[in-house]
Amino acid sequence: MVSKFSHLYSKNAREMKASEIRELLKLTERKDIISFAGGLPNPGAFPVDKVREICNHLLDEKGANILQYGTTEGVMELRKAIADRMNKKGMDINYHNVLITSGSQQALDIIGKTFLDPDDTVIVGAPTYLGATNAFRSYGAVMEGVPLDENGMDPELLEEKIRLLQMHGRSPELLYLIPAFQNPSGVTIPLERRKRILDIAREYDMVVVEDAPYSELRYSGEALKPMKAMDEDGRVIYLGTFSKILAPGFRVAWCIAEPDLLNKLIIVKQASDLCTNTFGQHIAAEYLNRGYIDEHLEKIKSLYKRKRDSMLAAMDAHFPAEAKWTKPEGGMFIWVTLPKCIDTKDMFVRALENSVAYVHGASFFADRSGKNTMRLNFTYASDEDIDIGIKRLADTIRQELETCRKEGKGKDFRPNEEGLVVGV
Ligand SMILES: Cc1ncc(COP(=O)(O)O)c(C=O)c1O
């Protein structure tokens, strides 16, 4: 929509577009639609009673102090509790390494503001999280995607991409990764690849952003060390958040970096919000220090595991043979690849007619490829709706396949045969 003040907008603001996914989510608010589109935690997974208990305690014991402005770095108890927790995952840090942010989304924005000038290059997965590319693009940076396979980013393809960019005089500054249960694909980068990617980042002098909102949500397989735990020269910035393990409404997340780099991020953050929500930070600190988090994690992991298994079972039972999909060991998403004759953006109209919703895959690709892919969220819908919704989606895909057969739209009715291809 053009406002009467558009001519006064900054160049940056003029180029910012509404997030495609947010726009699409509005369509899926219809009561009859079963939506696998959003990336929402299940509201049944919010620890309402524990939060009430903590709030009462905090207001009784600490009174007005917890309602005051705080430091930009964040509430000390929380920074310490996070450092302890991260050290249990193999890091070697203390509170000087921890900055509390207003959601990881703010950390992505701060990182963009700190590192990116117009036309700088950021390497991302193809596909990747749209919120990150939107944040980086808002500083004029250019995204370059490296295709993913079932083990996430392939280091060889990454190096190939960097060499190609360098031949054109472009040296990427940032490498943005979601190594565990990636949004949108659900895939995880194994340890060996993580190490190799770090070597490459060192060789080509890139800062690695390790975005890990789902890393605690593992339902099967072995836990893996974060890349930050293998970071020998302080080039990894690690992002964690309470959004998926407590509640996104608090907007409390953390960013881990070397103290000198962290100081720069703190200065940059100061201009944007002075400090993160102090009340939410105190609640999060109590939640960690009382040990509620591990109890709660067990609860949500068993809930989400059941939902993941139900969705995978329903897909096995109902989806046509032409569809392929990832089998994530954790997180919130399954990624589906359909025959190339299908454009999931066009198919969305039919999906809405059939009262089911997803996010079309192209929105997660920097170059808008992946038209035959889509993302399904398995954490939000009820168990019953998962089965019904997957049946509706299976019907939608069959109808779409039938249409492309009739129209003879391309000959390619099968997904790529080289096993799972996430980025097509
Ligand atoms: C990969 C990724 N990074 C960051 C975020 C933002 O999380 P937060 O709620 O902490 O801002 C999300 C949210 O879904 C995400 O999927």
mmCIF file of N, CA and C and ligand atoms in Angstrom, residues 39 102-106 108 129 176 178 183 211 213-214 241 243-244 248 251 253 333, ligand 1:
data_model
loop_
_atom_site.group_PDB
_atom_site.id
_atom_site.type_symbol
_atom_site.label_atom_id
_atom_site.label_comp_id
_atom_site.label_asym_id
_atom_site.label_seq_id
_atom_site.Cartn_x
_atom_site.Cartn_y
_atom_site.Cartn_z
ATOM 1 N N GLY A 39 4.902 -21.255 12.408
ATOM 2 C CA GLY A 39 6.004 -21.927 13.115
ATOM 3 C C GLY A 39 5.746 -21.828 14.599
ATOM 4 N N SER A 102 16.010 -9.080 22.484
ATOM 5 C CA SER A 102 14.546 -9.161 22.386
ATOM 6 C C SER A 102 14.200 -10.142 21.272
ATOM 7 N N GLY A 103 14.252 -11.410 21.616
ATOM 8 C CA GLY A 103 14.077 -12.467 20.621
ATOM 9 C C GLY A 103 15.364 -12.612 19.817
ATOM 10 N N SER A 104 15.541 -13.790 19.213
ATOM 11 C CA SER A 104 16.706 -13.971 18.339
ATOM 12 C C SER A 104 16.576 -13.088 17.114
ATOM 13 N N GLN A 105 15.343 -12.746 16.800
ATOM 14 C CA GLN A 105 15.138 -11.901 15.629
ATOM 15 C C GLN A 105 15.894 -10.580 15.794
ATOM 16 N N GLN A 106 15.881 -10.041 17.017
ATOM 17 C CA GLN A 106 16.628 -8.804 17.225
ATOM 18 C C GLN A 106 18.129 -9.046 17.060
ATOM 19 N N LEU A 108 19.530 -11.096 15.066
ATOM 20 C CA LEU A 108 19.819 -11.147 13.624
ATOM 21 C C LEU A 108 19.903 -9.729 13.060
ATOM 22 N N TYR A 129 15.857 -19.652 6.777
ATOM 23 C CA TYR A 129 14.851 -18.906 7.546
ATOM 24 C C TYR A 129 14.664 -17.502 6.963
ATOM 25 N N TYR A 176 25.385 -17.754 7.476
ATOM 26 C CA TYR A 176 24.256 -17.939 8.389
ATOM 27 C C TYR A 176 23.772 -19.379 8.316
ATOM 28 N N ILE A 178 21.564 -22.728 10.439
ATOM 29 C CA ILE A 178 20.717 -23.253 11.524
ATOM 30 C C ILE A 178 21.070 -24.744 11.586
ATOM 31 N N ASN A 183 15.067 -24.618 10.179
ATOM 32 C CA ASN A 183 13.845 -24.007 9.663
ATOM 33 C C ASN A 183 14.206 -23.468 8.287
ATOM 34 N N ASP A 211 22.439 -20.124 14.387
ATOM 35 C CA ASP A 211 21.110 -19.818 14.931
ATOM 36 C C ASP A 211 20.513 -21.145 15.420
ATOM 37 N N PRO A 213 17.485 -22.022 17.522
ATOM 38 C CA PRO A 213 16.260 -21.955 18.329
ATOM 39 C C PRO A 213 15.647 -23.317 18.643
ATOM 40 N N TYR A 214 16.020 -24.337 17.840
ATOM 41 C CA TYR A 214 15.367 -25.652 18.006
ATOM 42 C C TYR A 214 16.292 -26.691 18.623
ATOM 43 N N THR A 241 17.215 -19.028 22.142
ATOM 44 C CA THR A 241 15.996 -18.260 22.463
ATOM 45 C C THR A 241 15.093 -19.053 23.397
ATOM 46 N N SER A 243 11.945 -18.704 23.027
ATOM 47 C CA SER A 243 10.667 -18.732 22.311
ATOM 48 C C SER A 243 10.082 -20.127 22.165
ATOM 49 N N LYS A 244 10.953 -21.119 21.930
ATOM 50 C CA LYS A 244 10.422 -22.456 21.675
ATOM 51 C C LYS A 244 10.498 -23.353 22.902
ATOM 52 N N PRO A 248 7.222 -17.649 23.386
ATOM 53 C CA PRO A 248 7.724 -16.607 22.490
ATOM 54 C C PRO A 248 7.278 -15.207 22.899
ATOM 55 N N ARG A 251 9.723 -12.605 24.477
ATOM 56 C CA ARG A 251 10.745 -11.984 23.619
ATOM 57 C C ARG A 251 12.088 -11.952 24.348
ATOM 58 N N ALA A 253 15.821 -13.766 24.464
ATOM 59 C CA ALA A 253 16.734 -14.679 23.767
ATOM 60 C C ALA A 253 18.161 -14.316 24.149
ATOM 61 N N PHE A 333 9.587 -28.776 11.966
ATOM 62 C CA PHE A 333 9.194 -28.744 10.550
ATOM 63 C C PHE A 333 9.572 -29.999 9.762
HETATM 64 C C1 LIG B 1 15.640 -20.094 12.641
HETATM 65 C C2 LIG B 1 14.976 -19.053 13.466
HETATM 66 N N1 LIG B 1 15.688 -18.048 13.965
HETATM 67 C C3 LIG B 1 15.151 -17.091 14.716
HETATM 68 C C4 LIG B 1 13.793 -17.097 14.998
HETATM 69 C C5 LIG B 1 13.229 -15.974 15.827
HETATM 70 O O1 LIG B 1 13.018 -16.384 17.130
HETATM 71 P P1 LIG B 1 12.650 -15.387 18.297
HETATM 72 O O2 LIG B 1 11.231 -15.691 18.672
HETATM 73 O O3 LIG B 1 13.613 -15.687 19.388
HETATM 74 O O4 LIG B 1 12.811 -13.990 17.780
HETATM 75 C C6 LIG B 1 12.996 -18.124 14.503
HETATM 76 C C7 LIG B 1 11.559 -18.144 14.794
HETATM 77 O O5 LIG B 1 10.812 -18.955 14.375
HETATM 78 C C8 LIG B 1 13.603 -19.133 13.718
HETATM 79 O O6 LIG B 1 12.907 -20.153 13.207
#
